[in-house]
Coordinates of C-alpha atoms in Angstrom, one line a residue:
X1 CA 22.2 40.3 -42.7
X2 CA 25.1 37.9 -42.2
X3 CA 24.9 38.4 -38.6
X4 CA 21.1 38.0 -38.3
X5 CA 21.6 34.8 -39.5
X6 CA 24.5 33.8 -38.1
X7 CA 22.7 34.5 -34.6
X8 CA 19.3 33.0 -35.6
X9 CA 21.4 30.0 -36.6
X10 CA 22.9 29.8 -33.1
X11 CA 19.7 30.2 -31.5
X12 CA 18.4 27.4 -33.3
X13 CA 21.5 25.4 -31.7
X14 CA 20.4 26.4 -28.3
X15 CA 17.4 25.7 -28.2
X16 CA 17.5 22.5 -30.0
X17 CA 19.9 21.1 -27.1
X18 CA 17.7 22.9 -24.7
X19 CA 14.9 20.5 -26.0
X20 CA 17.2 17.3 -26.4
X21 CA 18.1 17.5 -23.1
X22 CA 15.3 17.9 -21.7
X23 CA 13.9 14.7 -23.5
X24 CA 16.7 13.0 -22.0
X25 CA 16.8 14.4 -18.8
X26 CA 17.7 11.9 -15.9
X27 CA 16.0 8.8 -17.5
X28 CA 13.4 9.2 -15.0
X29 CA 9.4 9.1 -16.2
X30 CA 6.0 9.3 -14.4
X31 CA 4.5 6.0 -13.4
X32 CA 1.2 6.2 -11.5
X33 CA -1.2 3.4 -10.7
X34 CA -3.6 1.7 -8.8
X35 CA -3.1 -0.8 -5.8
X36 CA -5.9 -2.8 -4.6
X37 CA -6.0 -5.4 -1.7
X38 CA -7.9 -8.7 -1.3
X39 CA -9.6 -6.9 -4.1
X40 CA -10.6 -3.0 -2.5
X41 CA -8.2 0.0 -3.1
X42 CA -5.3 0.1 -1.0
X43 CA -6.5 2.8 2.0
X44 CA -2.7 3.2 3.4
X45 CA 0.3 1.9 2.5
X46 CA 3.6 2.5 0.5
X47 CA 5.7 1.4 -2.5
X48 CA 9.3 1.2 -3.5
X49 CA 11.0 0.2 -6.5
X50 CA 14.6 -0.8 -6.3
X51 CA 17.3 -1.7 -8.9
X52 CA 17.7 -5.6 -8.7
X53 CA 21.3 -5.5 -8.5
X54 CA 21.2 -2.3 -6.0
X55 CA 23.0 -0.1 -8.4
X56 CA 21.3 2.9 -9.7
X57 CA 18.3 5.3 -8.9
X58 CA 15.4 3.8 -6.6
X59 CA 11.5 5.4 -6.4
X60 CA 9.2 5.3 -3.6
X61 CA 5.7 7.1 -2.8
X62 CA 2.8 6.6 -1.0
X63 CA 0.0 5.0 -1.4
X64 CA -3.2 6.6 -0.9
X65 CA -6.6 5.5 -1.1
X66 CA -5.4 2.9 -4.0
X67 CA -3.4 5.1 -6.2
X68 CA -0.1 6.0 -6.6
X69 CA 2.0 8.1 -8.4
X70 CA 6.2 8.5 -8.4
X71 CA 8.6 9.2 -11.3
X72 CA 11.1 5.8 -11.7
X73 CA 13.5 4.6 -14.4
X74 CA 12.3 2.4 -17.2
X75 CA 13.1 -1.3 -16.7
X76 CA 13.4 -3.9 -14.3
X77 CA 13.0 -3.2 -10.8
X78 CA 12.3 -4.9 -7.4
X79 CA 9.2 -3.6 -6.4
X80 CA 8.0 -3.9 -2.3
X81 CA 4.8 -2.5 -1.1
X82 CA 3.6 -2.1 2.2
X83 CA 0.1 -2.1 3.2
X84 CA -1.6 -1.0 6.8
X85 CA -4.4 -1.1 8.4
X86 CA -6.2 1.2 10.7
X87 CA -7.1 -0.7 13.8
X88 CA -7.8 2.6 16.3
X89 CA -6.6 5.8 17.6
X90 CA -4.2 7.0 20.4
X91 CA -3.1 10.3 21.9
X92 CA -0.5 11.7 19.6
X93 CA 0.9 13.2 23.3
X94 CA -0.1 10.1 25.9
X95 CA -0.8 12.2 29.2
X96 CA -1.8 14.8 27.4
X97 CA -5.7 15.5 27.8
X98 CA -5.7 18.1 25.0
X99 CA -3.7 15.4 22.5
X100 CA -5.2 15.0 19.3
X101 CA -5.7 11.0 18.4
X102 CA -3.9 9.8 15.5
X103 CA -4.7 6.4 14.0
X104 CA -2.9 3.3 14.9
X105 CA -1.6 1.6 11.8
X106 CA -1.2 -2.4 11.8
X107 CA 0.8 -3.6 8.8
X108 CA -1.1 -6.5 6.4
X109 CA 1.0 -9.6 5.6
X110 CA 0.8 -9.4 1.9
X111 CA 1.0 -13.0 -0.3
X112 CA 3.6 -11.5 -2.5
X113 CA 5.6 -7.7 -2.7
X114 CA 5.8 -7.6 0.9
X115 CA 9.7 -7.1 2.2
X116 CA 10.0 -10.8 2.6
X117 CA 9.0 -11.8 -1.3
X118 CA 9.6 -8.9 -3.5
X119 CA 8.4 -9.3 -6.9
X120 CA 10.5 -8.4 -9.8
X121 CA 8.3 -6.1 -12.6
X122 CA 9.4 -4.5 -15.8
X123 CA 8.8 -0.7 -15.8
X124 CA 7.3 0.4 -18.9
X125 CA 8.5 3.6 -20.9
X126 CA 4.9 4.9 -20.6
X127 CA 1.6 3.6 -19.4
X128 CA 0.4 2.9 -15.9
X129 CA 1.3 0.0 -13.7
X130 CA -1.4 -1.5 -11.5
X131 CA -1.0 -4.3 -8.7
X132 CA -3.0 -6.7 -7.2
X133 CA -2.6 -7.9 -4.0
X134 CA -4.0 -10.3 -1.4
X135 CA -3.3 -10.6 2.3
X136 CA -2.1 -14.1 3.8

């Protein structure tokens, strides 16, 4: 009987740790959200948050047809998005008859989050985070 519950009692142990440590993980969380340009979902484009300082983990993902979805740290993070346009198609093999056409992709000057004016944002512990942008 002593055993039984001197085993039950390690069990326990285990998997109690099991669980805390998988609360605590890597510090790293789901963030998802939407991305909408000059007021219309985002078609094609990507975004990055980066540790202000450049020390510690960074998150990136596409963006697809205005959403998003990556797994970050909580706090506060540079955040740069690019956005692109489709402005036609080419051979993905030029000279090649047979070539499929892929889509040429223009990049949008964005007013703000762009690589040359990255915003600064605080990453919440939960909940989505959504950006609005506009082209210059």
């Amino acid at each position: 009987m002593r055993l039984q519950l001197q085993t039950l009692a390690g069990l326990a142990i285990v998997g109690t740790l099991l669980v805390l440590a998988g609360c605590g993980g890597d510090g790293m969380h789901y963030s998802r959200g939407q991305v909408t340009l000059d007021g219309e979902p985002l078609a094609d484009g990507t975004i990055e948050f980066l540790p202000p300082d450049g020390q510690g983990p960074t998150a990136g993902a596409v963006i697809s047809d205005g959403q998003y979805e990556l797994r970050v740290a909580p706090g506060t993070k540079q955040v740069v998005i690019q956005a692109f346009r489709t402005v036609g198609e080419e051979p993905a093999m030029p000279g090649d008859p047979e070539s499929p056409l892929v889509p040429i992709r223009q990049e949008v000057a964005l007013a703000e989050y762009g690589r040359d004016s990255p915003q600064e944002v605080t990453i919440p512990m939960a909940g989505d985070l959504d950006f609005e942008l506009t082209s210059r």
